[in-house]
PDB file of C-alpha atoms and ligand atoms in Angstrom:
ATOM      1  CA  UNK I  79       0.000   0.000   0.000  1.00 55.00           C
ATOM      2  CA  UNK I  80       1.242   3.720  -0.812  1.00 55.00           C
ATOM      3  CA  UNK I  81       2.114   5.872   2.341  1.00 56.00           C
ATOM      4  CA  UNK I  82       0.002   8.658   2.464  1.00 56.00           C
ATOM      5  CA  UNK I  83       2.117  11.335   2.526  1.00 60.00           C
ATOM      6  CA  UNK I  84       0.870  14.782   4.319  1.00 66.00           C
ATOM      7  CA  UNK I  85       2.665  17.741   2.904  1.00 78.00           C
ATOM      8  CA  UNK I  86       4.725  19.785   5.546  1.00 90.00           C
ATOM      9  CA  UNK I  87       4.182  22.949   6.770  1.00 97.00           C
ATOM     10  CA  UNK I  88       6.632  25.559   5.198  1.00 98.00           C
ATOM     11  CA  UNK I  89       8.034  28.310   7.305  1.00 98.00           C
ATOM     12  CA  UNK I  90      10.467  31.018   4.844  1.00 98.00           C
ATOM     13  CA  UNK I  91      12.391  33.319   7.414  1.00 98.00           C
ATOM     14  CA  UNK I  92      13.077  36.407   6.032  1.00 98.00           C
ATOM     15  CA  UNK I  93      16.770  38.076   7.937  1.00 98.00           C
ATOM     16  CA  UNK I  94      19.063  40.151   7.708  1.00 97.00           C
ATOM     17  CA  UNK I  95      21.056  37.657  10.252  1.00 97.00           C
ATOM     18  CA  UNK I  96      20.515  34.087   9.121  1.00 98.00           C
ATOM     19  CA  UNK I  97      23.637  33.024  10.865  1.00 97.00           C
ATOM     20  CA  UNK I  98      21.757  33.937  14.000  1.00 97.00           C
ATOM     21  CA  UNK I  99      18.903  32.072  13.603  1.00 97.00           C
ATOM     22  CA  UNK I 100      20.367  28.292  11.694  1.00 97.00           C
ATOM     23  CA  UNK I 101      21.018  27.001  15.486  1.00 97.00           C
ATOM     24  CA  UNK I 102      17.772  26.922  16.357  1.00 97.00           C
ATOM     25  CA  UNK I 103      17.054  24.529  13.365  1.00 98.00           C
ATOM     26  CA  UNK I 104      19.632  22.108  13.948  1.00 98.00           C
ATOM     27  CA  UNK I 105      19.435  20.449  17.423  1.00 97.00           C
ATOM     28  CA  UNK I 106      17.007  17.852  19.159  1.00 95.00           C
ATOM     29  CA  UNK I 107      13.026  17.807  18.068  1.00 96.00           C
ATOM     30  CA  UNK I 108      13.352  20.591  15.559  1.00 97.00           C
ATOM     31  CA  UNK I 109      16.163  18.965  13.951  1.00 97.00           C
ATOM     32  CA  UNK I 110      14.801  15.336  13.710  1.00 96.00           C
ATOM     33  CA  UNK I 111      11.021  17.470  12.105  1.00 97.00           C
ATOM     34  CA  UNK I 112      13.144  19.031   9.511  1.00 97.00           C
ATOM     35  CA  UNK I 113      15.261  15.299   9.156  1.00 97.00           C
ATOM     36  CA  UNK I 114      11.704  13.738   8.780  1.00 96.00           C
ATOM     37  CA  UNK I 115      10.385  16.143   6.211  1.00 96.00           C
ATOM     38  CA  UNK I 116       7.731  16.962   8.131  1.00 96.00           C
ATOM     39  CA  UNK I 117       8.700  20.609   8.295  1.00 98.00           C
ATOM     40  CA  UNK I 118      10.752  22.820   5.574  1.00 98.00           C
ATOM     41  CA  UNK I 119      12.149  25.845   7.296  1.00 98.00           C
ATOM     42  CA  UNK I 120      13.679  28.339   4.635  1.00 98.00           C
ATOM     43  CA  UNK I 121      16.119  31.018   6.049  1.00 98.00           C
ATOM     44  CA  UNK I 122      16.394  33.788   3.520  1.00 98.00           C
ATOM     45  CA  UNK I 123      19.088  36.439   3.572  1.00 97.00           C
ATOM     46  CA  UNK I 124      17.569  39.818   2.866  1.00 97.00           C
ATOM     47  CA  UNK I 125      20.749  41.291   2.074  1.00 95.00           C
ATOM     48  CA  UNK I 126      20.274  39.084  -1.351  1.00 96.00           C
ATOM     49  CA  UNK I 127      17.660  41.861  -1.749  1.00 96.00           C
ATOM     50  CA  UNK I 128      19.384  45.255  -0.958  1.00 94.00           C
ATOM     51  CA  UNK I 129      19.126  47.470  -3.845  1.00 82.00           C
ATOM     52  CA  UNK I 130      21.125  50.703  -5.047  1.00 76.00           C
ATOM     53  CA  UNK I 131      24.361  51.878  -4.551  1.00 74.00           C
ATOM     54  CA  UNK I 132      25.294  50.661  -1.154  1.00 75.00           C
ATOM     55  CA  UNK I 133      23.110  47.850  -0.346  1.00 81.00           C
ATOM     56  CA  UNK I 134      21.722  49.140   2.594  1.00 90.00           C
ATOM     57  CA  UNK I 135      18.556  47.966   4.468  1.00 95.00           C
ATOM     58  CA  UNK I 136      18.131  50.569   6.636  1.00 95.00           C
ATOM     59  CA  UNK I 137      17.977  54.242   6.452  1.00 95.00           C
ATOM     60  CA  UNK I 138      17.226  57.496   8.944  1.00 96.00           C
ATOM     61  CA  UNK I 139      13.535  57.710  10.164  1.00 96.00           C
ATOM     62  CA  UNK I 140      11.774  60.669   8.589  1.00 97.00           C
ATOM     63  CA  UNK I 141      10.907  63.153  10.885  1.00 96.00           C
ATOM     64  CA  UNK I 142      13.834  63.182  12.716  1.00 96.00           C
ATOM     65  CA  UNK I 143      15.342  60.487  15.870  1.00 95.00           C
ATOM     66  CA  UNK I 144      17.592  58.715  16.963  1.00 95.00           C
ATOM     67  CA  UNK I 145      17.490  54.584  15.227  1.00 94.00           C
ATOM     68  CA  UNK I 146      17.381  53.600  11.918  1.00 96.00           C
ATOM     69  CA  UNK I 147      14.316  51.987  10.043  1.00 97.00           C
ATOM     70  CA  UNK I 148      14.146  49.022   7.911  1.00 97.00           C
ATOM     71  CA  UNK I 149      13.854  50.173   4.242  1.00 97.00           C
ATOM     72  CA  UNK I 150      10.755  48.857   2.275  1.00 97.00           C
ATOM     73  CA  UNK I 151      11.964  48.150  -0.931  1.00 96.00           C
ATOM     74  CA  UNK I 152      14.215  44.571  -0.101  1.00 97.00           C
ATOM     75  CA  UNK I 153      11.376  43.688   2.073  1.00 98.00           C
ATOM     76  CA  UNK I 154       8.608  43.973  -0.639  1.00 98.00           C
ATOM     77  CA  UNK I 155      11.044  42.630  -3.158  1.00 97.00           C
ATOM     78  CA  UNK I 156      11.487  39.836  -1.228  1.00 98.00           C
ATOM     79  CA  UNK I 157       8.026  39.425  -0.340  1.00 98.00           C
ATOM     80  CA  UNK I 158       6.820  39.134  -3.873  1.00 98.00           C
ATOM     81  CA  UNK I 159       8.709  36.846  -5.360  1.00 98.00           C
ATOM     82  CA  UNK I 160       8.046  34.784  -2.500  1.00 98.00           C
ATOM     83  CA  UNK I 161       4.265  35.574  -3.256  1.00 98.00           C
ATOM     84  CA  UNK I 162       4.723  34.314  -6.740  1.00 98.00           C
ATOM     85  CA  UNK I 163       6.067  30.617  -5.956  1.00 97.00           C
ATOM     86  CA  UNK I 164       3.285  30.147  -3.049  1.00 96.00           C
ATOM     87  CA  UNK I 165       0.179  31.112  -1.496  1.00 98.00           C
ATOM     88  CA  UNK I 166       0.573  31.924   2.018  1.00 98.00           C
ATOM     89  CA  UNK I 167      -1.340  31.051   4.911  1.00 98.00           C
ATOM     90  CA  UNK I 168      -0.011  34.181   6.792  1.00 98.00           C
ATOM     91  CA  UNK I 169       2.958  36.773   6.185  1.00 98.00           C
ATOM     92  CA  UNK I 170       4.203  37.306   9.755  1.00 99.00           C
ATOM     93  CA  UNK I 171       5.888  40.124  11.301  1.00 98.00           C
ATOM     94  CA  UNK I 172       7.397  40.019  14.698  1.00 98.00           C
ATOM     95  CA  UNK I 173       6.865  42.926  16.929  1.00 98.00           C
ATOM     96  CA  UNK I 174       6.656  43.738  20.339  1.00 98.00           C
ATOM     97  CA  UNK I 175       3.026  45.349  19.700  1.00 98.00           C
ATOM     98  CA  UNK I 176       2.037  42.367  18.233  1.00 98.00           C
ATOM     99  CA  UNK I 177      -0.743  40.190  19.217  1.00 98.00           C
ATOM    100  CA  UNK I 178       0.754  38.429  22.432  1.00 98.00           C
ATOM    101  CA  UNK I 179       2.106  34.693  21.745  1.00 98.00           C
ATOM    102  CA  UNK I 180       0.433  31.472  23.607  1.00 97.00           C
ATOM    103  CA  UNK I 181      -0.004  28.033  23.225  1.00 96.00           C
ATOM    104  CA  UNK I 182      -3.805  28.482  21.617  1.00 96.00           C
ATOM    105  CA  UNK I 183      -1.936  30.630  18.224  1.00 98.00           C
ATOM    106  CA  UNK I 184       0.469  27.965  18.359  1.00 98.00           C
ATOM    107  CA  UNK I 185      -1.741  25.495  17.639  1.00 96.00           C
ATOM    108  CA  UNK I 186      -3.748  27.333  14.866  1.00 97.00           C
ATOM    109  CA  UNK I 187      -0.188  28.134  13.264  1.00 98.00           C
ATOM    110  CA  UNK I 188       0.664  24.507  13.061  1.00 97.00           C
ATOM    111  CA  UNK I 189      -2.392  23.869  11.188  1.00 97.00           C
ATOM    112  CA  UNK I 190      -1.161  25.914   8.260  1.00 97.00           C
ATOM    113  CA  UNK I 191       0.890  24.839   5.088  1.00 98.00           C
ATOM    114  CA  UNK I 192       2.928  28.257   4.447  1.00 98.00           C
ATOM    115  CA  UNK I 193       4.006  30.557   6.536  1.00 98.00           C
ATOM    116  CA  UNK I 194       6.326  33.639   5.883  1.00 98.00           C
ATOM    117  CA  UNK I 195       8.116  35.523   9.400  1.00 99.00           C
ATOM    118  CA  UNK I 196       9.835  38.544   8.759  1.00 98.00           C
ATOM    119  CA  UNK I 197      12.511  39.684  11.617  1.00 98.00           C
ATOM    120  CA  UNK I 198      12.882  43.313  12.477  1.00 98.00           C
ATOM    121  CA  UNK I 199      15.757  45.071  13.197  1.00 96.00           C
ATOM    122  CA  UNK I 200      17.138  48.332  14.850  1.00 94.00           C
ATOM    123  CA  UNK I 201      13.325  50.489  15.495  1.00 96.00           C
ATOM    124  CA  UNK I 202      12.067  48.230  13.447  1.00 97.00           C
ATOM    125  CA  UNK I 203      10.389  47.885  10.040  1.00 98.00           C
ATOM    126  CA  UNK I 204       9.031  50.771   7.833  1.00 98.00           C
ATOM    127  CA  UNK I 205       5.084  51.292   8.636  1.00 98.00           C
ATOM    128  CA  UNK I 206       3.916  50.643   4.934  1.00 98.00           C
ATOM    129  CA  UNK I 207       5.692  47.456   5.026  1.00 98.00           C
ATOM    130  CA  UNK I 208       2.634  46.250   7.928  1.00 98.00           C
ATOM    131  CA  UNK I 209       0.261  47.767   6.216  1.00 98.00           C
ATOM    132  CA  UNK I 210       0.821  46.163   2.979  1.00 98.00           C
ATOM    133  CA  UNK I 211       2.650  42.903   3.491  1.00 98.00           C
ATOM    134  CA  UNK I 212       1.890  41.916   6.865  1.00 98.00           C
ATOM    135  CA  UNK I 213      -1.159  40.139   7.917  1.00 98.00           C
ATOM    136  CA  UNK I 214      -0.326  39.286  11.427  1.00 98.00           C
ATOM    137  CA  UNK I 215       1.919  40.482  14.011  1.00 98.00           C
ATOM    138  CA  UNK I 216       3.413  38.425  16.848  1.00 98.00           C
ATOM    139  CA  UNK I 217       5.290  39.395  19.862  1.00 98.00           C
ATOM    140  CA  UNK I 218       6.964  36.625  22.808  1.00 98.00           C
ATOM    141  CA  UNK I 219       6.191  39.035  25.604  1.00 98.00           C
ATOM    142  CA  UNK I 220       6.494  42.590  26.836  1.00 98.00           C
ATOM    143  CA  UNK I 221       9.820  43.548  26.344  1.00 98.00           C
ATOM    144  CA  UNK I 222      11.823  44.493  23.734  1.00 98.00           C
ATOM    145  CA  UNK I 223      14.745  42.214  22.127  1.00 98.00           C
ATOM    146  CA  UNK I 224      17.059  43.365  19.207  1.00 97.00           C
ATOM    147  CA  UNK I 225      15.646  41.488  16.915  1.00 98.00           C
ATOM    148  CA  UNK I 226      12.982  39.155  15.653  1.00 98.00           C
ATOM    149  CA  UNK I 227      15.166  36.145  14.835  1.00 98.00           C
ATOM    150  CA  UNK I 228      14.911  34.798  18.749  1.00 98.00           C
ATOM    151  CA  UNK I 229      11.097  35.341  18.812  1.00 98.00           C
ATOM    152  CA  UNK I 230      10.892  34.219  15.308  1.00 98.00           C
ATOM    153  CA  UNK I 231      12.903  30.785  16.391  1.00 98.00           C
ATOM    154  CA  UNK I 232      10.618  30.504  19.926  1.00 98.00           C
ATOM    155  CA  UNK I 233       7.343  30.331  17.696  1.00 98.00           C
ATOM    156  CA  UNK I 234       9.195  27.932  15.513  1.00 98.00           C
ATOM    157  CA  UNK I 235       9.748  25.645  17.939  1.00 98.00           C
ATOM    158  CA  UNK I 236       6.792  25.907  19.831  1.00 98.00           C
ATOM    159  CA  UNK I 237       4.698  25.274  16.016  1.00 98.00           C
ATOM    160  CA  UNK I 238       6.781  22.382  14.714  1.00 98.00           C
ATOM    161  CA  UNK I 239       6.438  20.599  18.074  1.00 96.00           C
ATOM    162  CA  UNK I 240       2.796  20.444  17.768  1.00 96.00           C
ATOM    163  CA  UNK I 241       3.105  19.052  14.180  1.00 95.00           C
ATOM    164  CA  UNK I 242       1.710  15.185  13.962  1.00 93.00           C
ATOM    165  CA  UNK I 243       4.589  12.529  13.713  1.00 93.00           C
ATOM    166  CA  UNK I 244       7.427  15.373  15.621  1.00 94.00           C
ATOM    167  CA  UNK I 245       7.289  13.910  19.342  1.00 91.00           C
ATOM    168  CA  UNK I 246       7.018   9.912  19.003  1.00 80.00           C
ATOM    169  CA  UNK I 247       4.847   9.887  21.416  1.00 74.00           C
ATOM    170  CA  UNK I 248       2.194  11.962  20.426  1.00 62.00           C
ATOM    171  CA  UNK I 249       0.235  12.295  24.131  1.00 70.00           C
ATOM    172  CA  UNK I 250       3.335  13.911  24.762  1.00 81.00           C
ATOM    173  CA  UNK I 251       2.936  17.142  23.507  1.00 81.00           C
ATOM    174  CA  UNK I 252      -0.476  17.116  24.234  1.00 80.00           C
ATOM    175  CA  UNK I 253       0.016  16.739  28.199  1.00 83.00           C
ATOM    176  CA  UNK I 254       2.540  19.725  28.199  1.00 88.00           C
ATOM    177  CA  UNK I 255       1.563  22.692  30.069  1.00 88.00           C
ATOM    178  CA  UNK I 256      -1.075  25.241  28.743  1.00 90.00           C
ATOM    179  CA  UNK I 257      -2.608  22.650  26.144  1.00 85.00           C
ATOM    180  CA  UNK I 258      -5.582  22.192  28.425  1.00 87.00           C
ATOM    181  CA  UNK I 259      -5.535  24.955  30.129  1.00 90.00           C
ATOM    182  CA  UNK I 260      -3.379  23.664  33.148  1.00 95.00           C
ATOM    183  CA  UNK I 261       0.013  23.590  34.078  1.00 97.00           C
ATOM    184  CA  UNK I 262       1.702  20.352  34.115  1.00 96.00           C
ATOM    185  CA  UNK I 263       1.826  18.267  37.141  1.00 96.00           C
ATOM    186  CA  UNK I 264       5.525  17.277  38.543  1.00 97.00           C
ATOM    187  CA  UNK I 265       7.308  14.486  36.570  1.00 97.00           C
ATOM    188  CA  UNK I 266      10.024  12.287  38.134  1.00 98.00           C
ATOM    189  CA  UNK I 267      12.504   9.616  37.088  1.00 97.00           C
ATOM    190  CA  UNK I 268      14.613   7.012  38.436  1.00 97.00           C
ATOM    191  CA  UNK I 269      16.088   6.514  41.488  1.00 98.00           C
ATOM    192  CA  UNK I 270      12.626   6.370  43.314  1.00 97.00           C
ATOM    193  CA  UNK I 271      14.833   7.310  46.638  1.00 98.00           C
ATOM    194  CA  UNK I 272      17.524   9.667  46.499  1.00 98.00           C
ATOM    195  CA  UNK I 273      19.260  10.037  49.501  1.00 98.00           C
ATOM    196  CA  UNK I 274      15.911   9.778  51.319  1.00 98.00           C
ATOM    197  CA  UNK I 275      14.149  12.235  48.759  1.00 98.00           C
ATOM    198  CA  UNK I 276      11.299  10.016  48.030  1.00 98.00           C
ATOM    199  CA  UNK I 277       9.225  10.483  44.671  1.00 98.00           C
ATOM    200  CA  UNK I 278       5.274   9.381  45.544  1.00 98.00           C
ATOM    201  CA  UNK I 279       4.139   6.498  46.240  1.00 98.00           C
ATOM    202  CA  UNK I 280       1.518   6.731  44.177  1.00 98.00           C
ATOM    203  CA  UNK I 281       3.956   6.289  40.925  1.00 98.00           C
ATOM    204  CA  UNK I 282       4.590   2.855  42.206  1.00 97.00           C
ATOM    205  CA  UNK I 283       1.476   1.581  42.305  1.00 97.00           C
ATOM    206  CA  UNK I 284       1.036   0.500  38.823  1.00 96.00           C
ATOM    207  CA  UNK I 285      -2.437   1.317  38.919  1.00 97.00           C
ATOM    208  CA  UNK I 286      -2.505   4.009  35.428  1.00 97.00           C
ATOM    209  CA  UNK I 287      -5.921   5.069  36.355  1.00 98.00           C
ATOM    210  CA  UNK I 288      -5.266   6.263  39.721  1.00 98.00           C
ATOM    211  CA  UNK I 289      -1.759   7.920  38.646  1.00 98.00           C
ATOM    212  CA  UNK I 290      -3.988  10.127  36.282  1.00 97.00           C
ATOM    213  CA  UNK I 291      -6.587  10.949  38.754  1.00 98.00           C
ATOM    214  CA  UNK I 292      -3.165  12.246  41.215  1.00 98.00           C
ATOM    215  CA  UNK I 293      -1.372  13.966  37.935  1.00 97.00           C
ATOM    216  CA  UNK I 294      -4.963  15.839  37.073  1.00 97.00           C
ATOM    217  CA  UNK I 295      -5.024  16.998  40.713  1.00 97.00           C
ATOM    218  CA  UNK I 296      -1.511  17.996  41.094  1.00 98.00           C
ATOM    219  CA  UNK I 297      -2.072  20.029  38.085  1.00 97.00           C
ATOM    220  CA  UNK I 298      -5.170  21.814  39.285  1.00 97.00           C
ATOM    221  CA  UNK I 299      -3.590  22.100  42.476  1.00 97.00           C
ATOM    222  CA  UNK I 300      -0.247  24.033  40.742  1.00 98.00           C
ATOM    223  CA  UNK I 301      -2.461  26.207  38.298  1.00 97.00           C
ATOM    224  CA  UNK I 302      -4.799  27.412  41.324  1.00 97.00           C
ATOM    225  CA  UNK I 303      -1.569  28.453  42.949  1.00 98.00           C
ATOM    226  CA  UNK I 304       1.063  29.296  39.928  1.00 98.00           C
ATOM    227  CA  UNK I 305      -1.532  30.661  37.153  1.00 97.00           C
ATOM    228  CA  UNK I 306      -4.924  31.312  38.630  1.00 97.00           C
ATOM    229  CA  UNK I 307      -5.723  33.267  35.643  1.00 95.00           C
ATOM    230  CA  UNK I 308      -5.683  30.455  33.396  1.00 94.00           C
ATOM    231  CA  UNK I 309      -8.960  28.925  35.885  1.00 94.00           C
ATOM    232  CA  UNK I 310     -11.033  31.844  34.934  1.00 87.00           C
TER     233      UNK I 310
HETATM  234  N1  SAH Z  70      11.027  50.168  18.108  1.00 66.48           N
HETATM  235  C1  SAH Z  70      10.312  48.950  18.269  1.00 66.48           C
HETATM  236  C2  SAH Z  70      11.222  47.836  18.765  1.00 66.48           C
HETATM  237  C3  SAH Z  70      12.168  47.342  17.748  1.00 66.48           C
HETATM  238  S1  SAH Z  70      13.093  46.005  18.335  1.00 66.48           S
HETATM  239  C4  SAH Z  70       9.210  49.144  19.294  1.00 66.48           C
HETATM  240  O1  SAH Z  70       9.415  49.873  20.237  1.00 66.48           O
HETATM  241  O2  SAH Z  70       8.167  48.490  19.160  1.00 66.48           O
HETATM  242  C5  SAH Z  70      13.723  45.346  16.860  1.00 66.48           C
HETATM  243  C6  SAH Z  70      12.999  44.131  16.326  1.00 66.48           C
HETATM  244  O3  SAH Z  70      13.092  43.076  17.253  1.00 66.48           O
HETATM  245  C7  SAH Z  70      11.528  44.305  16.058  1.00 66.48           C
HETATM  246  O4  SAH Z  70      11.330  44.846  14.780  1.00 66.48           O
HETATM  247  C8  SAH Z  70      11.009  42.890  16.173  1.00 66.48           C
HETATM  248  O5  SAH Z  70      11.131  42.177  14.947  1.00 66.48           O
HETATM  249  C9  SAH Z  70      11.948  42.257  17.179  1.00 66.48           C
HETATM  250  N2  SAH Z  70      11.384  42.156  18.540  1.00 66.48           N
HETATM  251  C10 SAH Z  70      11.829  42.787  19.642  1.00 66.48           C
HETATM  252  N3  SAH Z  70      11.131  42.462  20.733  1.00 66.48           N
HETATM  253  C11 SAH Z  70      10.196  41.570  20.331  1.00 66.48           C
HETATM  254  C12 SAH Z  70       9.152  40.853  21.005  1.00 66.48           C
HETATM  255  N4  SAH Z  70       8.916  40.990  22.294  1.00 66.48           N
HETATM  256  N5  SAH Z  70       8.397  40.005  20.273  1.00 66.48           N
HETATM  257  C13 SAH Z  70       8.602  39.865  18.951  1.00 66.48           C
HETATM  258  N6  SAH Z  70       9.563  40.521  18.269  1.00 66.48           N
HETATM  259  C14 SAH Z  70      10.356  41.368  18.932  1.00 66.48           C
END
C-alpha cells in the first residue's frame, strides 16, 4: 500500500542575520522534524535583496530620531517573489506590539501549510511594510529584544512541536503545560529514593488510572496556585 504522505508545513524566514537564527534549526526535536520532512524551514538572507548603490537595508527615520528603520523596498522585493512561488497562509511580522504569543496561536499556526516571518531590526520595520505585506503580528512578551530572529525561532519551535509525527509519542505534547488549560503536574525519574528524597508512592502503584486521577489533581492544584488566571 502507498504511504500517504501529508505535505509539511513551510516556514520562509526572512533576515538580515541568518547566521543567527540556523542554530535553532539544527538540534534535538526541531532537527529530527526538519530530518523527517515533516517541516521545511527556509532562512532567507535579505541582504540578497538590498538594492542601489550601497546595499543598505536601513535608512534614517523621517521626521527626525535617533534609530534607523528598515527600508521597504528589499522587504517587498522579497516578499513578492516569494508571493509568486506560493500562497501563504499568513505573512508574519514580529513585533513587540504584536498580538501576544500562547499556546492556543500555536496550535492554529501549526495547522497551516505556508508561513512567511519577517525579523525586524534596529526600530524596526518601515510602517507601509505592515500595512501592505503583513497580515499578522506576533510578539513573545512585553519587552523588547534586538531582533525578531529569537522570537521568530521561539514560535518555531513551539509550532513544529505540535506538528503530527514530531514527538514519538504523540500524548506527549499534548500533556505539556497550557494545552488544556493547566500547568503540568511534577514528573520524576529514576532513582525512586535519592538520599531519602522520596518520589510518591503513588507512581509505584502500577495502577494508570489512579496515577492520572493524582497527575490531574496535582495540576489543578499548581495552576490554582502558579496561574490562577488560566482557571477563569
Ligand atoms: N522600536 C520597536 C522595537 C524594535 S526592536 C518598538 O518599540 O516596538 C527590533 C525588532 O526586534 C523588532 O522589529 C522585532 O522584529 C523584534 N522584537 C523585539 N522584541 C520583540 C518581542 N517581544 N516580540 C517579537 N519581536 C520582537
Amino acid at each position: 500500500m502507498k504511504k500517504k504522505t501529508v505535505s509539511p508545513l513551510c516556514i520562509d524566514i526572512i533576515t538580515v542575520l541568518p547566521k543567527l537564527i540556523e542554530s535553532p534549526f539544527q538540534h534535538s526535536i526541531v532537527k529530527r522534524a526538519i530530518d523527517k520532512k515533516l517541516v521545511k524551514v527556509n532562512i532567507i538572507n535579505l541582504r540578497d535583496y538590498s538594492t542601489g548603490k550601497y546595499q543598505s537595508l536601513d535608512d534614517y527615520m523621517y521626521g527626525g530620531g535617533a534609530g534607523m528603520v528598515m527600508m521597504i523596498e528589499p522587504i517587498a522585493k522579497c516578499i513578492e517573489k516569494l508571493k509568486k512561488k506560493k500562497t501563504y497562509d499568513e505573512v508574519i511580522y514580529m513585533s513587540p506590539d504584536g498580538e501576544l504569543f500562547d499556546q492556543k496561536m500555536a496550535n492554529r499556526l501549526s495547522l497551516n501549510k505556508n508561513l512567511i516571518i519577517l525579523c525586524g531590526h534596529y526600530k524596526g520595520v518601515d510602517e507601509r511594510v505592515r500595512e501592505y505585506f503583513i497580515t499578522k503580528e506576533i510578539s513573545i512578551g512585553n519587552y523588547v529584544l534586538s531582533g525578531g530572529e529569537l522570537p521568530a525561532a521561539v514560535v518555531c519551535d513551539a509550532v513544529i512541536r505540535l506538528l503530527p509525527g514530531v514527538i514519538s509519542d504523540e500524548t506527549s505534547a499534548l500533556t505539556d503545560s497550557f494545552q488544556d488549560g493547566l500547568l503540568s503536574p511534577p514528573v520524576y525519574t529514576r532513582p525512586a529514593d535519592y538520599k531519602g528524597m522520596k518520589i510518591p508512592d503513588i507512581l509505584l502503584s502500577g495502577n494508570t488510572k489512579r496515577v492520572d486521577e493524582w497527575r490531574h489533581e496535582r495540576s489543578i492544584e499548581r495552576t490554582e496556585k502558579r496561574r490562577p488566571d488560566l482557571l477563569k
